[in-house]
């Protein structure tokens, strides 16, 4: 699964280079000091691109990572379950009509990122090695997701507030051996990867009125290994700065790290 992403840019308006007709629903401020690593378990806000149902135009607004279903009444009681709503398995979006993902399959969105992180297990090592992964040749790329809208009471005022939340679509790598060798630990959802897409396919994900077979066809796409860039980085799930003073998404050399595919855990 994927619980860590990077959006290492200080200019949110650069998204208009990819979507010239993009509308911003609100004022979006990017904290450049924090965007090198964003983790799902913090339920933090991230700029998400979606098709507004009123004007059928692409819009961008801040949404919280990890979906809160629209039927939720008590946010506190749902908090533990919400930790599992950061990713949506592509197999369940169309293939499992009992899943919540099937219910919101037409609320498709795009997550702008400059990279995603996955953790690699190495036999005999206590620590997993994080890798920064991106689409070759793309400074910003867009990962497919789903979003939900729920009205919940504000804890301080009691006023009902509309909350937008999102999840990231993942799939099993079949031909992409590099992703299999990076995301190789069973306890982390072995052999999963975000649904990486080149720009034209990502934009197509937002097409309104897609049938279920058409949605499934789009999720069948697997980014080939040669279209990816990836490298190990230092530990990312910590508030401590790196000892070398570099950002979390900068390459890091782990001593005695075996080549991908070697010394995988059992």
mmCIF file of C-alpha atoms in Angstrom:
data_model
loop_
_atom_site.group_PDB
_atom_site.id
_atom_site.type_symbol
_atom_site.label_atom_id
_atom_site.label_comp_id
_atom_site.label_asym_id
_atom_site.label_seq_id
_atom_site.Cartn_x
_atom_site.Cartn_y
_atom_site.Cartn_z
ATOM 1 C CA UNK A 1 0.000 0.000 0.000
ATOM 2 C CA UNK A 2 1.057 3.640 -0.250
ATOM 3 C CA UNK A 3 0.889 5.848 2.829
ATOM 4 C CA UNK A 4 3.612 8.381 1.977
ATOM 5 C CA UNK A 5 3.834 10.901 -0.862
ATOM 6 C CA UNK A 6 5.870 13.972 -1.804
ATOM 7 C CA UNK A 7 4.672 17.238 -3.321
ATOM 8 C CA UNK A 8 7.888 19.175 -3.350
ATOM 9 C CA UNK A 9 6.764 22.424 -4.931
ATOM 10 C CA UNK A 10 6.085 25.878 -3.545
ATOM 11 C CA UNK A 11 3.984 27.037 -6.503
ATOM 12 C CA UNK A 12 0.494 25.546 -6.489
ATOM 13 C CA UNK A 13 -0.332 27.558 -9.606
ATOM 14 C CA UNK A 14 2.034 25.337 -11.572
ATOM 15 C CA UNK A 15 -0.873 22.889 -11.760
ATOM 16 C CA UNK A 16 -2.388 25.228 -14.367
ATOM 17 C CA UNK A 17 0.461 24.251 -16.691
ATOM 18 C CA UNK A 18 -1.150 20.811 -16.844
ATOM 19 C CA UNK A 19 -4.795 21.909 -16.545
ATOM 20 C CA UNK A 20 -5.112 25.367 -18.189
ATOM 21 C CA UNK A 21 -8.839 25.612 -17.352
ATOM 22 C CA UNK A 22 -8.353 24.642 -13.681
ATOM 23 C CA UNK A 23 -10.487 26.457 -11.096
ATOM 24 C CA UNK A 24 -9.285 26.857 -7.507
ATOM 25 C CA UNK A 25 -12.115 26.490 -4.994
ATOM 26 C CA UNK A 26 -10.227 28.236 -2.211
ATOM 27 C CA UNK A 27 -6.918 29.849 -1.334
ATOM 28 C CA UNK A 28 -4.297 27.091 -1.205
ATOM 29 C CA UNK A 29 -1.052 27.751 0.620
ATOM 30 C CA UNK A 30 1.771 25.211 0.397
ATOM 31 C CA UNK A 31 4.173 24.853 3.329
ATOM 32 C CA UNK A 32 7.387 24.106 1.464
ATOM 33 C CA UNK A 33 9.063 22.835 4.639
ATOM 34 C CA UNK A 34 6.532 20.017 4.984
ATOM 35 C CA UNK A 35 5.779 18.951 1.424
ATOM 36 C CA UNK A 36 8.814 16.716 0.882
ATOM 37 C CA UNK A 37 6.936 14.065 2.881
ATOM 38 C CA UNK A 38 3.204 13.760 3.551
ATOM 39 C CA UNK A 39 1.865 10.748 5.489
ATOM 40 C CA UNK A 40 -1.696 9.459 5.338
ATOM 41 C CA UNK A 41 -2.038 8.746 9.053
ATOM 42 C CA UNK A 42 -1.924 12.462 9.786
ATOM 43 C CA UNK A 43 -5.138 12.979 7.745
ATOM 44 C CA UNK A 44 -3.560 16.150 6.393
ATOM 45 C CA UNK A 45 -4.876 18.368 3.613
ATOM 46 C CA UNK A 46 -3.584 18.060 0.069
ATOM 47 C CA UNK A 47 -4.630 19.835 -3.168
ATOM 48 C CA UNK A 48 -6.853 17.471 -5.141
ATOM 49 C CA UNK A 49 -8.149 17.868 -8.706
ATOM 50 C CA UNK A 50 -11.700 16.738 -9.442
ATOM 51 C CA UNK A 51 -14.577 17.499 -11.806
ATOM 52 C CA UNK A 52 -17.096 19.855 -10.189
ATOM 53 C CA UNK A 53 -20.596 18.475 -10.687
ATOM 54 C CA UNK A 54 -22.123 21.922 -11.155
ATOM 55 C CA UNK A 55 -20.039 23.216 -14.066
ATOM 56 C CA UNK A 56 -18.300 19.971 -15.158
ATOM 57 C CA UNK A 57 -14.955 21.772 -15.086
ATOM 58 C CA UNK A 58 -11.728 20.651 -13.387
ATOM 59 C CA UNK A 59 -11.439 22.167 -9.902
ATOM 60 C CA UNK A 60 -8.746 22.053 -7.237
ATOM 61 C CA UNK A 61 -9.377 22.181 -3.516
ATOM 62 C CA UNK A 62 -7.774 21.012 -0.306
ATOM 63 C CA UNK A 63 -9.033 17.594 0.807
ATOM 64 C CA UNK A 64 -8.033 15.399 3.750
ATOM 65 C CA UNK A 65 -6.154 12.172 3.080
ATOM 66 C CA UNK A 66 -8.122 9.044 4.133
ATOM 67 C CA UNK A 67 -11.790 8.845 3.314
ATOM 68 C CA UNK A 68 -14.601 9.469 5.772
ATOM 69 C CA UNK A 69 -17.694 7.769 4.278
ATOM 70 C CA UNK A 70 -20.714 9.989 3.704
ATOM 71 C CA UNK A 71 -22.812 8.011 6.203
ATOM 72 C CA UNK A 72 -20.427 8.686 9.139
ATOM 73 C CA UNK A 73 -22.133 10.363 12.104
ATOM 74 C CA UNK A 74 -19.402 10.251 14.770
ATOM 75 C CA UNK A 75 -15.919 11.128 13.491
ATOM 76 C CA UNK A 76 -14.164 10.062 16.706
ATOM 77 C CA UNK A 77 -15.649 6.555 16.587
ATOM 78 C CA UNK A 78 -14.519 6.196 12.969
ATOM 79 C CA UNK A 79 -10.952 7.393 13.564
ATOM 80 C CA UNK A 80 -9.332 3.934 13.858
ATOM 81 C CA UNK A 81 -11.218 2.550 10.861
ATOM 82 C CA UNK A 82 -10.241 5.626 8.863
ATOM 83 C CA UNK A 83 -6.581 4.599 8.974
ATOM 84 C CA UNK A 84 -7.490 1.845 6.503
ATOM 85 C CA UNK A 85 -9.235 4.242 4.106
ATOM 86 C CA UNK A 86 -6.065 5.896 2.761
ATOM 87 C CA UNK A 87 -5.806 3.434 -0.143
ATOM 88 C CA UNK A 88 -8.436 1.784 -2.340
ATOM 89 C CA UNK A 89 -7.569 -1.518 -3.969
ATOM 90 C CA UNK A 90 -8.408 -1.282 -7.664
ATOM 91 C CA UNK A 91 -9.793 -4.827 -7.594
ATOM 92 C CA UNK A 92 -12.603 -3.721 -5.261
ATOM 93 C CA UNK A 93 -13.713 -0.541 -7.031
ATOM 94 C CA UNK A 94 -15.622 -2.376 -9.744
ATOM 95 C CA UNK A 95 -15.180 -6.023 -8.753
ATOM 96 C CA UNK A 96 -16.747 -5.778 -5.284
ATOM 97 C CA UNK A 97 -20.207 -4.205 -5.405
ATOM 98 C CA UNK A 98 -20.485 -4.402 -1.602
ATOM 99 C CA UNK A 99 -17.450 -2.143 -1.062
ATOM 100 C CA UNK A 100 -17.644 1.552 -0.301
ATOM 101 C CA UNK A 101 -15.246 2.152 -3.192
ATOM 102 C CA UNK A 102 -17.865 0.824 -5.598
ATOM 103 C CA UNK A 103 -20.386 3.318 -4.195
ATOM 104 C CA UNK A 104 -18.092 6.278 -4.920
ATOM 105 C CA UNK A 105 -16.521 4.957 -8.124
ATOM 106 C CA UNK A 106 -17.846 7.975 -10.039
ATOM 107 C CA UNK A 107 -16.176 10.427 -7.658
ATOM 108 C CA UNK A 108 -12.800 10.124 -9.340
ATOM 109 C CA UNK A 109 -9.981 12.560 -8.651
ATOM 110 C CA UNK A 110 -6.277 13.126 -9.226
ATOM 111 C CA UNK A 111 -3.578 13.541 -6.572
ATOM 112 C CA UNK A 112 -0.757 15.830 -7.773
ATOM 113 C CA UNK A 113 2.631 14.649 -6.483
ATOM 114 C CA UNK A 114 6.310 14.886 -7.254
ATOM 115 C CA UNK A 115 6.887 11.391 -5.880
ATOM 116 C CA UNK A 116 5.584 8.515 -3.792
ATOM 117 C CA UNK A 117 7.448 6.479 -1.177
ATOM 118 C CA UNK A 118 7.419 2.717 -0.677
ATOM 119 C CA UNK A 119 9.394 0.720 1.905
ATOM 120 C CA UNK A 120 11.628 -2.240 1.041
ATOM 121 C CA UNK A 121 12.371 -5.041 3.445
ATOM 122 C CA UNK A 122 15.876 -6.546 3.474
ATOM 123 C CA UNK A 123 16.512 -9.920 5.134
ATOM 124 C CA UNK A 124 18.236 -9.469 8.488
ATOM 125 C CA UNK A 125 17.581 -5.716 8.653
ATOM 126 C CA UNK A 126 15.320 -4.263 11.343
ATOM 127 C CA UNK A 127 14.702 -1.082 9.400
ATOM 128 C CA UNK A 128 12.933 -1.001 6.057
ATOM 129 C CA UNK A 129 14.526 1.124 3.352
ATOM 130 C CA UNK A 130 12.260 3.827 1.900
ATOM 131 C CA UNK A 131 12.421 4.543 -1.826
ATOM 132 C CA UNK A 132 11.310 7.697 -3.597
ATOM 133 C CA UNK A 133 9.459 6.804 -6.808
ATOM 134 C CA UNK A 134 8.383 9.094 -9.627
ATOM 135 C CA UNK A 135 7.386 9.078 -13.295
ATOM 136 C CA UNK A 136 10.392 9.651 -15.531
ATOM 137 C CA UNK A 137 10.447 13.045 -17.198
ATOM 138 C CA UNK A 138 7.567 14.458 -15.129
ATOM 139 C CA UNK A 139 8.295 17.131 -12.518
ATOM 140 C CA UNK A 140 4.678 16.789 -11.285
ATOM 141 C CA UNK A 141 2.506 13.791 -12.061
ATOM 142 C CA UNK A 142 -1.021 12.814 -11.078
ATOM 143 C CA UNK A 143 -2.090 9.614 -9.329
ATOM 144 C CA UNK A 144 -5.717 8.463 -9.629
ATOM 145 C CA UNK A 145 -7.909 8.445 -6.552
ATOM 146 C CA UNK A 146 -11.478 8.655 -5.292
ATOM 147 C CA UNK A 147 -13.013 11.310 -3.080
ATOM 148 C CA UNK A 148 -15.963 11.519 -0.699
ATOM 149 C CA UNK A 149 -18.024 14.337 0.801
ATOM 150 C CA UNK A 150 -19.531 14.177 4.286
ATOM 151 C CA UNK A 151 -21.231 16.707 6.558
ATOM 152 C CA UNK A 152 -20.038 16.574 10.152
ATOM 153 C CA UNK A 153 -20.474 18.918 13.126
ATOM 154 C CA UNK A 154 -17.661 21.290 13.980
ATOM 155 C CA UNK A 155 -16.358 20.209 17.391
ATOM 156 C CA UNK A 156 -16.178 23.762 18.742
ATOM 157 C CA UNK A 157 -19.347 25.317 17.299
ATOM 158 C CA UNK A 158 -21.586 22.365 16.450
ATOM 159 C CA UNK A 159 -22.120 23.840 12.989
ATOM 160 C CA UNK A 160 -22.417 21.267 10.187
ATOM 161 C CA UNK A 161 -19.410 21.495 7.894
ATOM 162 C CA UNK A 162 -18.896 19.818 4.542
ATOM 163 C CA UNK A 163 -15.666 17.769 4.579
ATOM 164 C CA UNK A 164 -13.867 16.528 1.471
ATOM 165 C CA UNK A 165 -11.643 13.463 1.844
ATOM 166 C CA UNK A 166 -9.713 11.292 -0.618
ATOM 167 C CA UNK A 167 -8.106 7.914 -1.124
ATOM 168 C CA UNK A 168 -5.340 6.750 -3.455
ATOM 169 C CA UNK A 169 -5.953 3.845 -5.867
ATOM 170 C CA UNK A 170 -3.446 0.976 -5.731
ATOM 171 C CA UNK A 171 -2.970 -2.149 -7.816
ATOM 172 C CA UNK A 172 -0.828 -5.258 -7.878
ATOM 173 C CA UNK A 173 2.324 -4.973 -10.011
ATOM 174 C CA UNK A 174 2.424 -7.807 -12.532
ATOM 175 C CA UNK A 175 5.142 -6.855 -15.023
ATOM 176 C CA UNK A 176 6.822 -4.112 -13.006
ATOM 177 C CA UNK A 177 9.513 -6.142 -11.255
ATOM 178 C CA UNK A 178 11.158 -3.096 -9.664
ATOM 179 C CA UNK A 179 7.973 -2.299 -7.733
ATOM 180 C CA UNK A 180 7.697 -5.920 -6.601
ATOM 181 C CA UNK A 181 11.253 -5.812 -5.303
ATOM 182 C CA UNK A 182 10.772 -2.477 -3.550
ATOM 183 C CA UNK A 183 7.390 -3.123 -1.933
ATOM 184 C CA UNK A 184 8.181 -6.666 -0.841
ATOM 185 C CA UNK A 185 7.088 -6.899 2.825
ATOM 186 C CA UNK A 186 3.906 -8.816 3.582
ATOM 187 C CA UNK A 187 2.978 -6.703 6.607
ATOM 188 C CA UNK A 188 2.969 -3.571 4.406
ATOM 189 C CA UNK A 189 0.609 -4.980 1.800
ATOM 190 C CA UNK A 190 3.159 -6.908 -0.243
ATOM 191 C CA UNK A 191 3.337 -6.287 -3.977
ATOM 192 C CA UNK A 192 1.104 -3.214 -4.177
ATOM 193 C CA UNK A 193 1.788 0.006 -6.031
ATOM 194 C CA UNK A 194 -0.054 3.279 -6.652
ATOM 195 C CA UNK A 195 -1.850 3.418 -9.970
ATOM 196 C CA UNK A 196 0.915 5.472 -11.599
ATOM 197 C CA UNK A 197 -0.190 6.949 -14.938
ATOM 198 C CA UNK A 198 1.303 9.250 -17.579
ATOM 199 C CA UNK A 199 -0.455 12.609 -17.955
ATOM 200 C CA UNK A 200 -2.804 11.708 -20.805
ATOM 201 C CA UNK A 201 -4.126 8.654 -18.977
ATOM 202 C CA UNK A 202 -4.425 10.566 -15.717
ATOM 203 C CA UNK A 203 -6.567 13.236 -17.370
ATOM 204 C CA UNK A 204 -8.716 10.517 -18.920
ATOM 205 C CA UNK A 205 -9.411 9.183 -15.388
ATOM 206 C CA UNK A 206 -11.518 12.317 -14.809
ATOM 207 C CA UNK A 207 -13.770 11.701 -17.822
ATOM 208 C CA UNK A 208 -17.404 12.005 -16.773
ATOM 209 C CA UNK A 209 -19.910 9.242 -17.513
ATOM 210 C CA UNK A 210 -17.502 6.308 -17.736
ATOM 211 C CA UNK A 211 -19.167 2.903 -17.572
ATOM 212 C CA UNK A 212 -17.945 0.271 -15.115
ATOM 213 C CA UNK A 213 -16.033 -1.629 -17.840
ATOM 214 C CA UNK A 214 -14.419 1.649 -18.934
ATOM 215 C CA UNK A 215 -13.325 2.437 -15.373
ATOM 216 C CA UNK A 216 -11.909 -1.069 -15.045
ATOM 217 C CA UNK A 217 -10.046 -0.742 -18.342
ATOM 218 C CA UNK A 218 -8.322 2.376 -17.047
ATOM 219 C CA UNK A 219 -7.324 0.633 -13.825
ATOM 220 C CA UNK A 220 -5.817 -2.257 -15.787
ATOM 221 C CA UNK A 221 -2.978 0.016 -16.900
ATOM 222 C CA UNK A 222 0.404 -0.718 -15.309
ATOM 223 C CA UNK A 223 3.226 1.795 -15.607
ATOM 224 C CA UNK A 224 6.259 -0.068 -16.980
ATOM 225 C CA UNK A 225 9.444 -0.178 -14.954
ATOM 226 C CA UNK A 226 11.407 1.739 -17.568
ATOM 227 C CA UNK A 227 9.023 4.707 -17.214
ATOM 228 C CA UNK A 228 9.870 5.067 -13.499
ATOM 229 C CA UNK A 229 12.659 6.719 -11.569
ATOM 230 C CA UNK A 230 13.438 5.411 -8.091
ATOM 231 C CA UNK A 231 16.171 5.657 -5.478
ATOM 232 C CA UNK A 232 16.593 4.983 -1.735
ATOM 233 C CA UNK A 233 16.162 7.845 0.715
ATOM 234 C CA UNK A 234 16.882 8.173 4.427
ATOM 235 C CA UNK A 235 14.248 7.282 7.037
ATOM 236 C CA UNK A 236 11.162 9.424 6.362
ATOM 237 C CA UNK A 237 8.751 8.562 9.192
ATOM 238 C CA UNK A 238 10.438 10.753 11.763
ATOM 239 C CA UNK A 239 10.241 14.383 12.788
ATOM 240 C CA UNK A 240 14.023 14.575 13.078
ATOM 241 C CA UNK A 241 15.901 16.286 10.249
ATOM 242 C CA UNK A 242 18.364 14.235 8.247
ATOM 243 C CA UNK A 243 21.885 14.140 9.655
ATOM 244 C CA UNK A 244 23.276 15.292 6.291
ATOM 245 C CA UNK A 245 20.962 18.322 6.241
ATOM 246 C CA UNK A 246 19.221 17.284 3.021
ATOM 247 C CA UNK A 247 15.479 17.018 2.371
ATOM 248 C CA UNK A 248 13.608 13.769 2.901
ATOM 249 C CA UNK A 249 13.169 13.198 -0.827
ATOM 250 C CA UNK A 250 16.880 13.505 -1.648
ATOM 251 C CA UNK A 251 18.849 10.313 -2.459
ATOM 252 C CA UNK A 252 20.584 8.577 0.443
ATOM 253 C CA UNK A 253 23.249 5.874 0.389
ATOM 254 C CA UNK A 254 22.516 3.004 2.799
ATOM 255 C CA UNK A 255 25.668 1.130 3.739
ATOM 256 C CA UNK A 256 25.791 -2.421 2.342
ATOM 257 C CA UNK A 257 22.354 -2.150 0.738
ATOM 258 C CA UNK A 258 22.009 -5.116 -1.646
ATOM 259 C CA UNK A 259 20.766 -4.617 -5.178
ATOM 260 C CA UNK A 260 17.022 -4.826 -5.768
ATOM 261 C CA UNK A 261 15.864 -8.415 -5.801
ATOM 262 C CA UNK A 262 18.674 -9.619 -3.571
ATOM 263 C CA UNK A 263 18.239 -10.573 0.096
ATOM 264 C CA UNK A 264 14.488 -10.131 0.105
ATOM 265 C CA UNK A 265 12.694 -11.129 3.332
ATOM 266 C CA UNK A 266 11.064 -14.555 3.467
#
